[in-house]
Structure formats: structure tokens, C-alpha cells
Tab-separated table of C-alpha atoms and ligand atoms in Angstrom:
chain	number	residue	atom	x	y	z
A	100	MET	CA	97.609	56.616	154.873
A	101	HIS	CA	100.798	57.750	156.441
A	102	LEU	CA	102.700	60.629	154.841
A	103	HIS	CA	106.410	60.742	155.334
A	104	LYS	CA	107.583	63.851	157.170
A	105	TYR	CA	109.438	65.156	154.111
A	106	GLU	CA	106.481	64.550	151.833
A	107	LYS	CA	104.382	66.646	154.179
A	108	ILE	CA	106.918	69.463	154.137
A	109	TRP	CA	107.052	69.388	150.349
A	110	LEU	CA	103.281	69.339	150.151
A	111	ILE	CA	103.025	72.394	152.411
A	112	PHE	CA	105.804	74.103	150.451
A	113	GLY	CA	104.024	73.394	147.166
A	114	VAL	CA	100.678	74.698	148.377
A	115	THR	CA	102.334	77.821	149.821
A	116	CYS	CA	104.039	78.517	146.488
A	117	LEU	CA	100.772	78.122	144.664
A	118	VAL	CA	98.986	80.503	147.030
A	119	VAL	CA	101.776	83.083	146.782
A	120	PHE	CA	101.826	82.773	142.992
A	121	LEU	CA	98.060	83.120	142.671
A	122	SER	CA	97.952	86.126	144.952
A	123	ILE	CA	100.732	87.872	142.965
A	124	VAL	CA	98.851	87.207	139.721
A	125	GLY	CA	95.628	88.343	141.321
A	126	VAL	CA	97.125	91.498	142.786
A	127	SER	CA	98.897	92.515	139.573
A	128	ALA	CA	95.758	91.867	137.532
A	129	PHE	CA	93.904	94.095	139.938
A	130	THR	CA	96.508	96.879	139.945
A	131	ASN	CA	96.808	96.866	136.136
A	132	ASP	CA	93.094	97.133	135.906
A	133	HIS	CA	93.035	99.848	138.491
A	134	HIS	CA	95.741	101.921	136.807
A	135	SER	CA	94.747	101.640	133.155
A	136	PRO	CA	92.359	104.615	133.077
A	137	ALA	CA	95.088	106.879	134.481
A	138	GLY	CA	98.203	106.017	132.543
A	139	GLY	CA	98.242	102.597	130.934
A	140	ILE	CA	97.556	101.771	127.340
A	141	GLN	CA	93.930	101.910	126.387
A	142	GLN	CA	93.042	100.227	123.107
A	143	ILE	CA	90.695	101.712	120.548
A	144	ASP	CA	89.620	100.603	117.067
A	145	PRO	CA	90.891	103.398	114.733
A	146	GLU	CA	87.911	102.902	112.433
A	147	LYS	CA	85.471	103.295	115.294
A	148	VAL	CA	87.060	106.267	117.094
A	149	ARG	CA	84.084	108.524	116.418
A	150	GLU	CA	81.683	105.946	117.819
A	151	THR	CA	83.745	105.122	120.900
A	152	ALA	CA	83.367	107.087	124.141
A	153	PRO	CA	84.668	109.629	124.949
A	154	PHE	CA	85.556	110.344	121.292
A	155	ASN	CA	81.914	110.289	120.255
A	156	GLU	CA	81.701	113.636	122.050
A	157	PRO	CA	85.076	115.332	121.467
A	158	GLY	CA	85.803	118.583	123.266
A	159	VAL	CA	86.387	119.903	126.753
A	160	LYS	CA	84.402	118.557	129.661
A	161	GLN	CA	84.681	119.479	133.343
A	162	LEU	CA	85.187	116.397	135.513
A	163	ASP	CA	85.276	118.090	138.907
A	164	GLU	CA	86.218	121.441	140.402
A	165	ASP	CA	89.920	121.146	139.530
A	166	THR	CA	89.941	118.722	136.618
A	167	TYR	CA	88.948	118.939	132.989
A	168	GLN	CA	89.112	116.385	130.231
A	169	ALA	CA	89.949	117.440	126.671
A	170	THR	CA	89.038	114.744	124.162
A	171	ILE	CA	90.641	115.262	120.764
A	172	ILE	CA	90.599	113.330	117.506
A	173	ALA	CA	93.757	113.460	115.375
A	174	MET	CA	93.488	112.721	111.672
A	175	ALA	CA	95.131	113.518	108.351
A	176	PHE	CA	95.389	116.512	108.486
A	177	GLY	CA	93.975	118.203	111.540
A	178	TYR	CA	92.556	117.971	115.022
A	179	GLU	CA	88.968	117.933	116.114
A	180	PRO	CA	87.277	119.907	117.540
A	181	GLN	CA	88.814	123.246	116.548
A	182	ASP	CA	87.461	125.446	119.333
A	183	LEU	CA	89.380	124.201	122.364
A	184	LYS	CA	89.152	126.343	125.466
A	185	VAL	CA	90.419	125.402	128.933
A	186	PRO	CA	91.117	127.339	132.132
A	187	ALA	CA	94.614	128.055	133.476
A	188	GLY	CA	95.630	126.535	136.805
A	189	LYS	CA	93.456	123.428	136.463
A	190	GLU	CA	94.489	119.917	135.565
A	191	ILE	CA	93.638	119.138	131.957
A	192	ILE	CA	93.583	115.468	131.032
A	193	PHE	CA	94.159	115.233	127.297
A	194	LYS	CA	92.851	112.132	125.571
A	195	VAL	CA	93.845	111.819	121.935
A	196	ALA	CA	93.164	109.102	119.356
A	197	SER	CA	94.005	108.835	115.667
A	198	THR	CA	91.558	107.656	113.019
A	199	ASP	CA	94.281	106.841	110.499
A	200	VAL	CA	98.094	107.024	110.764
A	201	VAL	CA	100.642	108.005	113.423
A	202	HIS	CA	100.461	111.687	114.358
A	203	SER	CA	101.703	113.641	117.316
A	204	PHE	CA	99.935	115.897	119.756
A	205	THR	CA	102.419	118.606	120.603
A	206	ILE	CA	101.572	121.787	122.460
A	207	ASP	CA	104.067	124.534	121.734
A	208	ASN	CA	105.947	125.932	124.764
A	209	THR	CA	104.939	123.039	127.019
A	210	ASN	CA	106.260	119.560	127.729
A	211	VAL	CA	103.215	118.020	126.045
A	212	ASN	CA	104.578	116.075	123.077
A	213	MET	CA	102.868	112.755	122.578
A	214	MET	CA	102.886	110.283	119.761
A	215	VAL	CA	99.364	109.371	118.730
A	216	VAL	CA	99.437	105.801	117.473
A	217	PRO	CA	96.310	104.436	115.803
A	218	GLY	CA	94.739	101.765	117.973
A	219	GLN	CA	95.666	103.468	121.236
A	220	VAL	CA	94.248	106.230	123.366
A	221	THR	CA	97.056	108.633	124.246
A	222	THR	CA	96.612	110.298	127.623
A	223	LYS	CA	98.528	113.136	129.221
A	224	SER	CA	97.704	115.435	132.051
A	225	TYR	CA	98.862	119.039	131.951
A	226	THR	CA	98.211	122.260	133.866
A	227	PHE	CA	98.693	125.561	132.027
A	228	ASP	CA	100.245	128.270	134.242
A	229	LYS	CA	99.628	131.176	131.924
A	230	PRO	CA	96.535	132.086	129.965
A	231	GLY	CA	96.853	132.706	126.241
A	232	LYS	CA	96.710	130.922	122.934
A	233	TYR	CA	98.866	127.848	122.462
A	234	LEU	CA	99.682	126.200	119.178
A	235	ILE	CA	98.952	122.481	118.891
A	236	LEU	CA	100.860	120.807	116.100
A	237	CYS	CA	101.838	117.484	114.605
A	238	ASN	CA	105.500	116.519	114.888
A	239	GLU	CA	105.292	113.157	113.125
A	240	TYR	CA	105.424	113.152	109.356
A	241	CYS	CA	101.990	111.844	108.369
A	242	GLY	CA	101.593	112.671	104.693
A	243	THR	CA	101.315	115.526	102.208
A	244	GLY	CA	99.267	117.733	104.555
A	245	HIS	CA	101.534	117.187	107.572
A	246	HIS	CA	102.736	120.805	107.621
A	247	TYR	CA	99.160	122.039	107.758
A	248	MET	CA	98.212	119.850	110.680
A	249	PHE	CA	97.795	122.227	113.591
A	250	THR	CA	95.183	123.916	115.709
A	251	GLU	CA	95.038	126.244	118.695
A	252	ILE	CA	93.968	125.921	122.297
A	253	GLU	CA	92.822	128.930	124.239
A	254	VAL	CA	93.751	129.036	127.906
A	255	THR	CA	91.544	131.396	129.884
A	256	GLU	CA	92.147	133.042	133.283
B	1317	LIG	CU1	99.822	114.496	111.489
B	1317	LIG	CU2	101.960	115.092	110.829
């Protein structure tokens, strides 16, 4: 079979497009996958928050020498656990999930102010410069107990 010169060119062009397209799809799938633990949206079943890692063990955990993870459950009307303690000068990765409605996770005197939407894991990294006690409060109206929804985090030297 003899292919016309132009048919050959079009065939090569078509195959090239396909390869380019597939590699873009492949690369973006890979990068999305690669980035999701750091900043993307992580899904979580609000009814199964307490059974889903890391929320099955809420609290502060050291990840490495300079990094800590604080896993916090937000619910009407409070945060869990209550006794949060983290060191100053280290990166704290906050992971927050709601078991019911939309709340916020706001740390007074910092730029940490995140909406906590049920169904999603909210992640934010923050480093406290100064030790002390910081107020954590809810900025999203979430029901009759909204004004009582707060806790404290202790930042140690
Ligand atoms: Cu939770 Cu307002």
C-alpha cells in the first residue's frame, strides 16, 4: 500500500498530537497526585472523621526535627482535643476536619483563618514566632453555640 505524502504527514501529526496529549494528561495526573497531601483538597466523609486517619488519633504529633502535625476535629460547638501544645519556631501543619457543619479554624493574632467545610480536610502550615497561649476560635456562624466555640493552643519555647 502506498501512502500519499500528505497522508503520511497527517498521520505523523496525528500521532504526535496524541503522544503530547497523553503525556500532558499523564504528567498533570502525576503532579496532582504528588501535590495533594501538601495543599490540594483532600476528601473525608464527615460521618467517619473519627475513624479516618489521622483524625482517629487527634492531637499533636512530631513528624521530623522541624515539623509537627496538629490534627484537630471541629464540631458544634468545640474543637478536639483541648490540650494542644506545640513548640515555637517549628513548622506546624494543621489538619482540621468538621463532623457536621461549616466552621472556621482561626488562630487569634496570626494569619491562620481557615474555613472548615464538612467533607474536606483543611490544611495550613504555620510557624509561631512567640511562645504563649493563643486563642483558637470559630468565625463562621454554625448554630446556637457558635459564640462558645473556642479553645486554646499553648506555644512553648
Ligand atoms: Cu463553629 Cu461557629
